[in-house]
CSV table of C-alpha atoms in Angstrom, one decimal:
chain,number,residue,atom,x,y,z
F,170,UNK,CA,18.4,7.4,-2.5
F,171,UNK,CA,14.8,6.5,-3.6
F,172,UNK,CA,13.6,9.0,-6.3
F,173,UNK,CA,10.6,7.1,-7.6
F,174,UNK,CA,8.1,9.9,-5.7
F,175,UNK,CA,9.7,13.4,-5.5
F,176,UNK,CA,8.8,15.3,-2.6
F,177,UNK,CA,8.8,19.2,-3.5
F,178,UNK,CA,8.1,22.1,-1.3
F,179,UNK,CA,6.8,22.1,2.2
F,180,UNK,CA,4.3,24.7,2.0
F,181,UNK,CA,1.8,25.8,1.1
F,182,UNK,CA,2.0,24.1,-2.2
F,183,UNK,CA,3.2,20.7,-1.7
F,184,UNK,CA,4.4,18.5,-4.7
F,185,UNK,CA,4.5,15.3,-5.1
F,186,UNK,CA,5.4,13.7,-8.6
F,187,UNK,CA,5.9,10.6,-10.0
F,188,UNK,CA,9.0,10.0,-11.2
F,189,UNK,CA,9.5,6.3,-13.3
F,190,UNK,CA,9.1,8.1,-16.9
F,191,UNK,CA,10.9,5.2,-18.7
F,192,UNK,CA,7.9,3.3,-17.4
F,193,UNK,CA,5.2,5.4,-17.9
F,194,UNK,CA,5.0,6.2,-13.9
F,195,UNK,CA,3.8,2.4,-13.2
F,196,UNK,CA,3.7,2.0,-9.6
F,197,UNK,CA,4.9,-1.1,-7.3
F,198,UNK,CA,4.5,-2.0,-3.8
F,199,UNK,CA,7.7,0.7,-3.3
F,200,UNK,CA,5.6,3.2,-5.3
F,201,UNK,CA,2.5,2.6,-3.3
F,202,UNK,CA,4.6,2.8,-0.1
F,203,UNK,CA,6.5,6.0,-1.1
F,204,UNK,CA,2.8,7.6,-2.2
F,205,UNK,CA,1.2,6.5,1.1
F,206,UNK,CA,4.3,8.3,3.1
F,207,UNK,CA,4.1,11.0,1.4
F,208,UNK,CA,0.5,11.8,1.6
F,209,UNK,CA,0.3,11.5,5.2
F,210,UNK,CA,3.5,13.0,6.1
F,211,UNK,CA,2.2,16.2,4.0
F,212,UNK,CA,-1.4,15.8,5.3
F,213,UNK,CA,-0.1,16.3,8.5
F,214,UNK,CA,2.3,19.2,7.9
F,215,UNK,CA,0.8,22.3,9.2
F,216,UNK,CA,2.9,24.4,6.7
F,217,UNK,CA,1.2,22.8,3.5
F,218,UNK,CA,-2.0,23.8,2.4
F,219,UNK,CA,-2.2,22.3,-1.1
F,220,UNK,CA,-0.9,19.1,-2.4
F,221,UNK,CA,-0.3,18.9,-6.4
F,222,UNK,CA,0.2,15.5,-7.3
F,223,UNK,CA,2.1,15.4,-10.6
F,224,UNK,CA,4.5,12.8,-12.9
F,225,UNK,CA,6.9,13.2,-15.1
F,226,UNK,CA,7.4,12.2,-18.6
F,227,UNK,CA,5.1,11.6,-21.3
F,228,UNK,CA,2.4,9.2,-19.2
F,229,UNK,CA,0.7,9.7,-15.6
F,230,UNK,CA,0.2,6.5,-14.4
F,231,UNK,CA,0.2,3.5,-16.5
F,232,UNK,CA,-1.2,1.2,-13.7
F,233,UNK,CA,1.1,-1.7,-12.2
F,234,UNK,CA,4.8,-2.1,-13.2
F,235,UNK,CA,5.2,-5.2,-15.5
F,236,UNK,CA,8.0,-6.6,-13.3
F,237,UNK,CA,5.8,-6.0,-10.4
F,238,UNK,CA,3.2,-8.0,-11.8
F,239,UNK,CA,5.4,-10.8,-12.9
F,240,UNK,CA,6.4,-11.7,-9.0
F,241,UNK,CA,2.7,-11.3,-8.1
F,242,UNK,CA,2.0,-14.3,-10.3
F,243,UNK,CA,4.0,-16.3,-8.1
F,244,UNK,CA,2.5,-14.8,-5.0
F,245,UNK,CA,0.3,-16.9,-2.5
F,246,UNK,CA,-3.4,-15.7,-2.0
F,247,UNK,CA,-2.5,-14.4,1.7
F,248,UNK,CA,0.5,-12.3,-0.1
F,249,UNK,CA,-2.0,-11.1,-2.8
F,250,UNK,CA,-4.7,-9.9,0.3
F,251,UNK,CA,-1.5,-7.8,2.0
F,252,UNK,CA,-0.4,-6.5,-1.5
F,253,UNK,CA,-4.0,-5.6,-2.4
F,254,UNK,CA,-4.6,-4.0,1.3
F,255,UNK,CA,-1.1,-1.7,1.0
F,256,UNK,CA,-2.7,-0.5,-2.2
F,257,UNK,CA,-6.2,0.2,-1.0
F,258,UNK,CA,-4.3,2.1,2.2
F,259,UNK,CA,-2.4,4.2,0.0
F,260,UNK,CA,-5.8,5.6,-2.3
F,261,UNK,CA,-7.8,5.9,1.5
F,262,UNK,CA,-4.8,8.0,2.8
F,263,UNK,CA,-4.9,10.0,-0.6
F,264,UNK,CA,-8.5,9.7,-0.3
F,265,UNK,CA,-9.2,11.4,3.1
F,266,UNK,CA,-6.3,13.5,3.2
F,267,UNK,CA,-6.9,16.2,5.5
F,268,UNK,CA,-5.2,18.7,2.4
F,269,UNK,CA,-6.7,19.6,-0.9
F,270,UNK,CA,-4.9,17.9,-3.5
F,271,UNK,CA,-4.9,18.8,-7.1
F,272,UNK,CA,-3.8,16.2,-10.0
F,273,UNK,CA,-2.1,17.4,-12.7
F,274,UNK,CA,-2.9,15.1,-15.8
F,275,UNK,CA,0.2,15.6,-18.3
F,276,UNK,CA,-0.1,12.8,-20.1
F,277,UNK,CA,-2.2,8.7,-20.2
F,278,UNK,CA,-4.0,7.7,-17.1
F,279,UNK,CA,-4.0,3.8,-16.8
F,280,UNK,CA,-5.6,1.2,-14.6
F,281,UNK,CA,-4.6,2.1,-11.2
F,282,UNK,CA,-3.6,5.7,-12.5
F,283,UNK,CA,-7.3,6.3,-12.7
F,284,UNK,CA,-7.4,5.7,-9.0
F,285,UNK,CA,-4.8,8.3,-8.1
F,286,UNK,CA,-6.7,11.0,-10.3
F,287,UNK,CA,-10.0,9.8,-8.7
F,288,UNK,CA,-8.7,10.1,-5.0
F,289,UNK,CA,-7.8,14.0,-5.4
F,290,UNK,CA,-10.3,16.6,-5.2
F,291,UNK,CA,-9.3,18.8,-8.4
F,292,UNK,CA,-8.0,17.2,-11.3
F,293,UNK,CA,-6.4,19.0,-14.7
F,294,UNK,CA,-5.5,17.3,-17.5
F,295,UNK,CA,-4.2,18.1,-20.7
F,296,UNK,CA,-6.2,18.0,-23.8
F,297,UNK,CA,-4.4,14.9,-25.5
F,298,UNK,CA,-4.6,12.7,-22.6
F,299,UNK,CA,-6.2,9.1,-22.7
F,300,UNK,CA,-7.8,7.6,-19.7
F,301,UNK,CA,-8.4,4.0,-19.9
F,302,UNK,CA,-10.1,0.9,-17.4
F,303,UNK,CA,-8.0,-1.7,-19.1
F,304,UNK,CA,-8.0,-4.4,-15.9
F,305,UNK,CA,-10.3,-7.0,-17.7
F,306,UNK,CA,-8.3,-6.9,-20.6
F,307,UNK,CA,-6.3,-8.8,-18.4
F,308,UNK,CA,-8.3,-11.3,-16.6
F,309,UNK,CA,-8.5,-8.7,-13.6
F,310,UNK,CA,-10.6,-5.9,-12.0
F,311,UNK,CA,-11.0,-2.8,-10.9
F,312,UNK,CA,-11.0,-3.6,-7.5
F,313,UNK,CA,-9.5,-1.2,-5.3
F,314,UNK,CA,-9.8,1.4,-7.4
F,315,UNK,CA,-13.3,0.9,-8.1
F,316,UNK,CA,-15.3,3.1,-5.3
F,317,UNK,CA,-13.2,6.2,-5.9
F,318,UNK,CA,-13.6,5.6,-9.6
F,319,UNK,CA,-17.2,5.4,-9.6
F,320,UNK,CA,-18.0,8.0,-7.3
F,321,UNK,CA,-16.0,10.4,-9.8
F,322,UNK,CA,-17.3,9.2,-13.0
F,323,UNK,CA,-20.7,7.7,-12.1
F,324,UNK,CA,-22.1,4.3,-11.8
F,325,UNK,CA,-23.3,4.3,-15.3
F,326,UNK,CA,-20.4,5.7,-16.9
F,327,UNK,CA,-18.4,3.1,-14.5
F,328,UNK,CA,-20.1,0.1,-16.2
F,329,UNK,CA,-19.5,1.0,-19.7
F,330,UNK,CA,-15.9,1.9,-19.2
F,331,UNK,CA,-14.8,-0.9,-16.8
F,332,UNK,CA,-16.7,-3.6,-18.6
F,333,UNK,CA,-15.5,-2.8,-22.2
F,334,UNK,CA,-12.0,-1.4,-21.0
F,335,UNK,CA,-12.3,0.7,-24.1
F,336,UNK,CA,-9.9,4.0,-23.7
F,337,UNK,CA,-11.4,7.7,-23.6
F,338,UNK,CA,-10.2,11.0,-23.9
F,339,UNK,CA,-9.9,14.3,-22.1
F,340,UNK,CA,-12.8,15.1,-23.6
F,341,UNK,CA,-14.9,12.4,-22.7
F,342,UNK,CA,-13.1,12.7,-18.9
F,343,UNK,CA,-14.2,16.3,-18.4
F,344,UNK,CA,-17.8,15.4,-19.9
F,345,UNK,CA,-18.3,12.3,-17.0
F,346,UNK,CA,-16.7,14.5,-14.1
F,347,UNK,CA,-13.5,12.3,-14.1
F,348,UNK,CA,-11.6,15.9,-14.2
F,349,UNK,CA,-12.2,19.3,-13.5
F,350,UNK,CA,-10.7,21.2,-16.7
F,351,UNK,CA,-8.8,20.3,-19.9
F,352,UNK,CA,-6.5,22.8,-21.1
F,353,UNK,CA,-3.2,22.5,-24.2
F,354,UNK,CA,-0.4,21.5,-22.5
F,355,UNK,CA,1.2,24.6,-22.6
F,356,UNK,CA,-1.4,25.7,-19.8
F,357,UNK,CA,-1.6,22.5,-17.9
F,358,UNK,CA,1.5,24.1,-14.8
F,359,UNK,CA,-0.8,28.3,-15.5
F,360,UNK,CA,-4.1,26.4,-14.1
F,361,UNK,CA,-3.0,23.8,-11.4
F,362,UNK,CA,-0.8,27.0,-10.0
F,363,UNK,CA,-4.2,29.0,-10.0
F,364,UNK,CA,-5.9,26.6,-9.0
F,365,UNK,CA,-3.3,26.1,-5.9
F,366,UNK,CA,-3.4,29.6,-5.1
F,367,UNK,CA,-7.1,29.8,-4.5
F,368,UNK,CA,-6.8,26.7,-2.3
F,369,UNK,CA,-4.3,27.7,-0.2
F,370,UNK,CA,-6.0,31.2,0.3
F,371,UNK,CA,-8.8,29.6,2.4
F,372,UNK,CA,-8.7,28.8,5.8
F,373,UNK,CA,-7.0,25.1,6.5
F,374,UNK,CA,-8.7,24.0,9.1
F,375,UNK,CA,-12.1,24.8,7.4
F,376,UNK,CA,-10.6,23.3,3.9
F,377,UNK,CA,-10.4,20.0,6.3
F,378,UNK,CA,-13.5,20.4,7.9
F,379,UNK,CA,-15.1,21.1,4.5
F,380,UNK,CA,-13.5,17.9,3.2
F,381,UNK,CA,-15.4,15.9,6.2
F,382,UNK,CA,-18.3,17.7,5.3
F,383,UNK,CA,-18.5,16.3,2.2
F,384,UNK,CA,-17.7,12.7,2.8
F,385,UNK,CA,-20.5,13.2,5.5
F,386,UNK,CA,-22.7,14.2,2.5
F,387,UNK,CA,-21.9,11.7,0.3
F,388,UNK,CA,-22.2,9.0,2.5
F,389,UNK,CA,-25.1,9.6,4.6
F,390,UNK,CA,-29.3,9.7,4.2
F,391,UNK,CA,-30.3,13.1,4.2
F,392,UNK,CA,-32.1,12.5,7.5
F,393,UNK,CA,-32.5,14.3,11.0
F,394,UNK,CA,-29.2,12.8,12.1
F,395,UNK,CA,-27.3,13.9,9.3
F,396,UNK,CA,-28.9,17.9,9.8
F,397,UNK,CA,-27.3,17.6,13.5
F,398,UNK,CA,-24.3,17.2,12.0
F,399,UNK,CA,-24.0,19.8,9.8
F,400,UNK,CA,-25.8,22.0,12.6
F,401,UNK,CA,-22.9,21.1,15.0
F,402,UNK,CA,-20.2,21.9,12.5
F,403,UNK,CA,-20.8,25.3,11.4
F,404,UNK,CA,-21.5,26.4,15.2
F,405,UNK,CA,-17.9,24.4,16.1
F,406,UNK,CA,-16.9,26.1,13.2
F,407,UNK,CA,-18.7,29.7,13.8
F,408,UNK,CA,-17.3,29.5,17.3
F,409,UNK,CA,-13.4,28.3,16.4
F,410,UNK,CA,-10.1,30.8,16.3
F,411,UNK,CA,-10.1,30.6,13.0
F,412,UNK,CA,-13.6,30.8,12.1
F,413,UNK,CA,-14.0,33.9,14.1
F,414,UNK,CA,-10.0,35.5,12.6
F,415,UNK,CA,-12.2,35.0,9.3
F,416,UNK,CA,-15.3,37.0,10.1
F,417,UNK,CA,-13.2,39.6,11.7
F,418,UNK,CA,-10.8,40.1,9.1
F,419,UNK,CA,-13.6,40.2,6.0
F,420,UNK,CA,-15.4,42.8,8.3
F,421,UNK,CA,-12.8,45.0,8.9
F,422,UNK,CA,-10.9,44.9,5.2
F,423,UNK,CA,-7.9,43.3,6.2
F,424,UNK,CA,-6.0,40.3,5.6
F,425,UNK,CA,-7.0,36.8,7.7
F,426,UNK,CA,-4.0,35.5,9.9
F,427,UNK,CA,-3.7,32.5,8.3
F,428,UNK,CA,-2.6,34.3,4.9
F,429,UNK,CA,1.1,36.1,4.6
F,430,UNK,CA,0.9,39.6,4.7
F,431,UNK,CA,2.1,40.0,1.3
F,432,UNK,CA,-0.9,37.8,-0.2
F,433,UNK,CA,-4.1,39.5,-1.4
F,434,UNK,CA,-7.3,39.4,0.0
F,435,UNK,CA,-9.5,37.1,-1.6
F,436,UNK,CA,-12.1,38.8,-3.3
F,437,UNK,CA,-14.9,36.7,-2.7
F,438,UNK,CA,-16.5,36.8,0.4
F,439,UNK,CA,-17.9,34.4,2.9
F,440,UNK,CA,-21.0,33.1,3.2
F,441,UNK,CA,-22.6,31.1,6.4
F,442,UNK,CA,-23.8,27.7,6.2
């Protein structure tokens, strides 16, 4: 049975964790396929709400595996375009996952580790994590990782980092926008499951439609054509089953039917966009 990626949970809190400790979580091409299954199978599971992407042991995501980089130095140039492709799938089908997804940063982030923690919307780490660009250290770069990375961090912050390879901490991480919070480790599993909670309190199809929303925004000149868009989506939004189960149940007090009865109301309330 392959237990590199553990699969935990169906809903609403989906986890999906790393599991190679002895090797500091370094993926290979049967790490990058396991990821890429996982992610869309979950992203397309109507009982998940929340993904939390985790690893165990005392790393994240120390990049590529050793032995996996020893057969790609024998590999042809047409072999290195499919193995770089498989890779770049994976982070886009992280990347646009319909899902939130939360990383929980227990430990080093690596190479291509930066890219997982880059792809999710939320990330946590803990306080003595390192977080490192180390490609050109060895003759390589970024690559694939790069537009997720540089969209999280910055362009500027991207060139020092990438160019030097130099490694940073939690600290510095929070500071660039890399993650979210930095907590001791003994709170790292208290704030993702808060975190998770909130998420999977809000309506899913208007967490996905949010999620467009922003790649829209982050992709596109404010211009007429992109204020038709976001015209067209709140009314298809305004005017959907669960856009109007939300209105309804906030004016009337009582719980939304996507929520069990047994969860609280959330205590914020709606605003229209």
């Amino acid at each position: 049975m392959d237990d590199t990626v553990l699969v935990e949970g169906r809903g609403p809190v989906a986890r999906v964790t790393l599991n190679r400790p002895a090797l500091r979580n370094a993926f290979n091409d049967e790490v990058i396929a396991r990821l890429t299954q996982a992610f869309e199978a979950l992203g397309a599971d109507d009982a998940v709400r929340v993904i939390v992407l985790a690893a165990e042991g005392p790393a994240f995501c120390a990049g590529a595996d050793l032995n996996w980089m020893r057969r790609m130095a024998d590999y042809s140039h047409a072999d290195n375009l499919a193995d770089a492709a498989a890779l770049a799938r994976m982070l886009r089908v992280m990347d646009t996952c319909p899902k939130p997804t939360v990383a929980r940063v227990q430990g080093d982030v690596y190479a291509g580790g930066m890219g997982l923690v880059a792809c999710c919307d939320i990330a946590v780490a803990v306080q003595g994590a390192g977080f490192c660009l180390s490609e050109v250290k060895l003759g390589l770069v970024p690559a694939t990782i790069g537009p997720y990375v540089v969209r999280a961090m910055g362009l500027r912050a991207a060139r020092r980092y990438m160019l030097t390879a130099e490694r940073f901490d939690a600290a510095e991480a929070l500071r660039l926008g890399l993650v979210h919070e930095v907590v001791a480790p003994e709170r790292l599993d208290e704030r993702v499951e808060v975190i998770a909670r909130a998420l999977a309190a809000n309506g899913p199809q208007a967490l996905a439609t949010c999620k467009r929303l922003l790649r829209d925004i982050e992709t596109a000149p404010l211009d007429d054509a992109l204020v038709e868009r976001t015209v067209r989506m709140i009314a298809d939004v305004r005017a959907s089953a669960e856009g109007r189960e939300g209105v309804q149940a906030f004016l009337h007090k009582r719980k939304p039917g996507w929520l069990p009865q047994a969860e609280a109301v959330p205590p914020t309330a709606p605003t229209q966009g």
